[in-house]
Amino acid sequence: VLYKENVGTGTPTPITPEMERVKRNQEICSSVLYKENIGKATPTPVTPEIERVKRNQEIISSVLYKENVGKVTPTPITPEMERVKRNQEIISSVLYKENLGRATPTPITPEMERVKRNQEQISSVVYKEGLGKATPTPVTPEMERVKRNQEHISSVLYKEHLAKGTPTPMTPEMERAKRNQENISSVLYSDSFRKQVQGKAAYVLDTPEMRRVRETQKHISTVKYHEEFEKNKGTFTPVVTDPITERVKKNMQDFSDISYRGIQRRVVEMERKRVDQDQENLTG
């Protein structure tokens, strides 16, 4: 009684799906540990006679239990009773921890890490074995809308619990640190991109729709190019004329004249005719 008087009022916490999942996992772990302590047994087939005896035993146990129970008056579970129950659970947890003595810390060895991972995998397998078969349901637009609304509500409730902050001026030092952080993030992202993406081809299906979009994009690019050409037609950029530019311009003009007039082609033909004539003179 004196101990309970020193305990203040507790804060009720709702039972979330995560708490339910942890509770089920704990029950499964307890069941696994209990079964590990059981020795090897000889399996016996379940016959109809065993089933009948088992059902009769359950009925007899239920009848004997009900005979010893007297008449009771049902009482509703009030919020006060819920609060007392939660406080009692908290007190039991506190008393349990007070009776624990001092422990000697032990280093975590690789073997312990391996056993821990195996235990987690076993727990995951046992947990999945207890799940029944589920029926997949399609994600409808209504479900998407409800999900988004739930996210907005969670965000609003989270922001309501935030206290008021004190605004701080943005100093040059903070600006510099912010830019440095952005540069570091960019470098890390680029490194990750080079290691994971760069040099690897992305396979995309060449569907008729994608071909149509590609052709349309080419036409749009051609139209924009002609628009820019017509807009800039007639304009020029003045450049300084120096001897080197004059020489390059003259050489380019000579090359253009040779290519346009076919002088090079005629020279090749004349050279071939001369070779043929020399061959005839040698054979003649």
mmCIF file of N, CA, C and O in Angstrom, residues 205-238:
data_model
loop_
_atom_site.group_PDB
_atom_site.id
_atom_site.type_symbol
_atom_site.label_atom_id
_atom_site.label_comp_id
_atom_site.label_asym_id
_atom_site.label_seq_id
_atom_site.Cartn_x
_atom_site.Cartn_y
_atom_site.Cartn_z
ATOM 1 N N LEU A 205 11.594 -1.252 -73.578
ATOM 2 C CA LEU A 205 10.848 -1.856 -74.668
ATOM 3 C C LEU A 205 10.526 -0.813 -75.728
ATOM 4 O O LEU A 205 10.102 0.296 -75.422
ATOM 5 N N ASP A 206 10.764 -1.192 -77.012
ATOM 6 C CA ASP A 206 10.493 -0.283 -78.127
ATOM 7 C C ASP A 206 9.082 -0.553 -78.613
ATOM 8 O O ASP A 206 8.840 -1.336 -79.529
ATOM 9 N N THR A 207 8.123 0.100 -77.968
ATOM 10 C CA THR A 207 6.715 -0.093 -78.301
ATOM 11 C C THR A 207 6.289 0.887 -79.387
ATOM 12 O O THR A 207 6.967 1.890 -79.630
ATOM 13 N N PRO A 208 5.185 0.618 -80.079
ATOM 14 C CA PRO A 208 4.699 1.587 -81.086
ATOM 15 C C PRO A 208 4.454 2.968 -80.503
ATOM 16 O O PRO A 208 4.685 3.982 -81.170
ATOM 17 N N GLU A 209 4.009 3.035 -79.265
ATOM 18 C CA GLU A 209 3.761 4.336 -78.647
ATOM 19 C C GLU A 209 5.057 5.115 -78.472
ATOM 20 O O GLU A 209 5.116 6.324 -78.727
ATOM 21 N N MET A 210 6.115 4.411 -78.043
ATOM 22 C CA MET A 210 7.394 5.088 -77.876
ATOM 23 C C MET A 210 7.973 5.527 -79.219
ATOM 24 O O MET A 210 8.577 6.597 -79.341
ATOM 25 N N ARG A 211 7.791 4.702 -80.289
ATOM 26 C CA ARG A 211 8.253 5.119 -81.610
ATOM 27 C C ARG A 211 7.500 6.352 -82.093
ATOM 28 O O ARG A 211 8.092 7.253 -82.701
ATOM 29 N N ARG A 212 6.196 6.386 -81.814
ATOM 30 C CA ARG A 212 5.407 7.549 -82.230
ATOM 31 C C ARG A 212 5.882 8.802 -81.502
ATOM 32 O O ARG A 212 6.041 9.878 -82.111
ATOM 33 N N VAL A 213 6.136 8.676 -80.190
ATOM 34 C CA VAL A 213 6.619 9.823 -79.421
ATOM 35 C C VAL A 213 7.983 10.276 -79.924
ATOM 36 O O VAL A 213 8.258 11.472 -80.020
ATOM 37 N N ARG A 214 8.851 9.301 -80.270
ATOM 38 C CA ARG A 214 10.182 9.657 -80.758
ATOM 39 C C ARG A 214 10.110 10.408 -82.084
ATOM 40 O O ARG A 214 10.816 11.408 -82.290
ATOM 41 N N GLU A 215 9.230 9.936 -83.005
ATOM 42 C CA GLU A 215 9.074 10.637 -84.274
ATOM 43 C C GLU A 215 8.512 12.036 -84.071
ATOM 44 O O GLU A 215 8.950 13.006 -84.697
ATOM 45 N N THR A 216 7.539 12.148 -83.169
ATOM 46 C CA THR A 216 6.961 13.465 -82.888
ATOM 47 C C THR A 216 8.011 14.410 -82.311
ATOM 48 O O THR A 216 8.075 15.597 -82.655
ATOM 49 N N GLN A 217 8.875 13.871 -81.434
ATOM 50 C CA GLN A 217 9.930 14.703 -80.838
ATOM 51 C C GLN A 217 10.914 15.174 -81.906
ATOM 52 O O GLN A 217 11.395 16.304 -81.880
ATOM 53 N N LYS A 218 11.215 14.311 -82.883
ATOM 54 C CA LYS A 218 12.107 14.719 -83.964
ATOM 55 C C LYS A 218 11.502 15.843 -84.792
ATOM 56 O O LYS A 218 12.172 16.815 -85.156
ATOM 57 N N HIS A 219 10.191 15.707 -85.092
ATOM 58 C CA HIS A 219 9.533 16.759 -85.858
ATOM 59 C C HIS A 219 9.531 18.079 -85.095
ATOM 60 O O HIS A 219 9.785 19.153 -85.669
ATOM 61 N N ILE A 220 9.258 17.996 -83.779
ATOM 62 C CA ILE A 220 9.247 19.227 -82.976
ATOM 63 C C ILE A 220 10.633 19.855 -82.960
ATOM 64 O O ILE A 220 10.796 21.075 -83.091
ATOM 65 N N SER A 221 11.684 19.031 -82.844
ATOM 66 C CA SER A 221 13.044 19.561 -82.834
ATOM 67 C C SER A 221 13.384 20.212 -84.169
ATOM 68 O O SER A 221 14.019 21.276 -84.223
ATOM 69 N N THR A 222 12.928 19.588 -85.278
ATOM 70 C CA THR A 222 13.194 20.169 -86.594
ATOM 71 C C THR A 222 12.494 21.504 -86.759
ATOM 72 O O THR A 222 13.065 22.475 -87.274
ATOM 73 N N VAL A 223 11.232 21.573 -86.306
ATOM 74 C CA VAL A 223 10.487 22.832 -86.411
ATOM 75 C C VAL A 223 11.164 23.925 -85.593
ATOM 76 O O VAL A 223 11.334 25.068 -86.046
ATOM 77 N N LYS A 224 11.585 23.604 -84.368
ATOM 78 C CA LYS A 224 12.243 24.605 -83.540
ATOM 79 C C LYS A 224 13.567 25.052 -84.159
ATOM 80 O O LYS A 224 13.930 26.229 -84.108
ATOM 81 N N TYR A 225 14.295 24.077 -84.775
ATOM 82 C CA TYR A 225 15.570 24.441 -85.394
ATOM 83 C C TYR A 225 15.348 25.410 -86.545
ATOM 84 O O TYR A 225 16.078 26.400 -86.697
ATOM 85 N N HIS A 226 14.323 25.155 -87.381
ATOM 86 C CA HIS A 226 14.043 26.060 -88.498
ATOM 87 C C HIS A 226 13.571 27.417 -87.999
ATOM 88 O O HIS A 226 13.880 28.459 -88.619
ATOM 89 N N GLU A 227 12.814 27.428 -86.906
ATOM 90 C CA GLU A 227 12.392 28.715 -86.354
ATOM 91 C C GLU A 227 13.592 29.546 -85.907
ATOM 92 O O GLU A 227 13.679 30.752 -86.173
ATOM 93 N N GLU A 228 14.542 28.893 -85.231
ATOM 94 C CA GLU A 228 15.749 29.607 -84.805
ATOM 95 C C GLU A 228 16.567 30.067 -86.011
ATOM 96 O O GLU A 228 17.124 31.167 -86.025
ATOM 97 N N PHE A 229 16.612 29.220 -87.077
ATOM 98 C CA PHE A 229 17.380 29.595 -88.260
ATOM 99 C C PHE A 229 16.768 30.797 -88.956
ATOM 100 O O PHE A 229 17.466 31.741 -89.364
ATOM 101 N N GLU A 230 15.431 30.795 -89.107
ATOM 102 C CA GLU A 230 14.768 31.925 -89.752
ATOM 103 C C GLU A 230 14.888 33.189 -88.921
ATOM 104 O O GLU A 230 15.010 34.295 -89.455
ATOM 105 N N LYS A 231 14.877 33.021 -87.615
ATOM 106 C CA LYS A 231 14.973 34.205 -86.751
ATOM 107 C C LYS A 231 16.363 34.829 -86.827
ATOM 108 O O LYS A 231 16.515 36.064 -86.827
ATOM 109 N N ASN A 232 17.405 34.006 -86.878
ATOM 110 C CA ASN A 232 18.774 34.503 -86.887
ATOM 111 C C ASN A 232 19.321 34.753 -88.282
ATOM 112 O O ASN A 232 20.464 35.189 -88.435
ATOM 113 N N LYS A 233 18.514 34.444 -89.319
ATOM 114 C CA LYS A 233 18.993 34.644 -90.686
ATOM 115 C C LYS A 233 19.160 36.136 -90.975
ATOM 116 O O LYS A 233 18.268 36.940 -90.679
ATOM 117 N N GLY A 234 20.240 36.492 -91.576
ATOM 118 C CA GLY A 234 20.517 37.902 -91.875
ATOM 119 C C GLY A 234 21.388 38.574 -90.847
ATOM 120 O O GLY A 234 21.899 39.678 -91.092
ATOM 121 N N THR A 235 21.569 37.951 -89.695
ATOM 122 C CA THR A 235 22.442 38.527 -88.678
ATOM 123 C C THR A 235 23.835 37.947 -88.816
ATOM 124 O O THR A 235 24.007 36.841 -89.357
ATOM 125 N N PHE A 236 24.837 38.641 -88.384
ATOM 126 C CA PHE A 236 26.208 38.169 -88.479
ATOM 127 C C PHE A 236 26.969 38.640 -87.255
ATOM 128 O O PHE A 236 26.576 39.596 -86.580
ATOM 129 N N THR A 237 28.073 37.986 -87.032
ATOM 130 C CA THR A 237 28.954 38.320 -85.916
ATOM 131 C C THR A 237 30.266 38.838 -86.479
ATOM 132 O O THR A 237 30.978 38.103 -87.183
ATOM 133 N N PRO A 238 30.611 40.106 -86.252
ATOM 134 C CA PRO A 238 31.871 40.635 -86.800
ATOM 135 C C PRO A 238 33.066 40.007 -86.104
ATOM 136 O O PRO A 238 33.065 39.814 -84.897
#
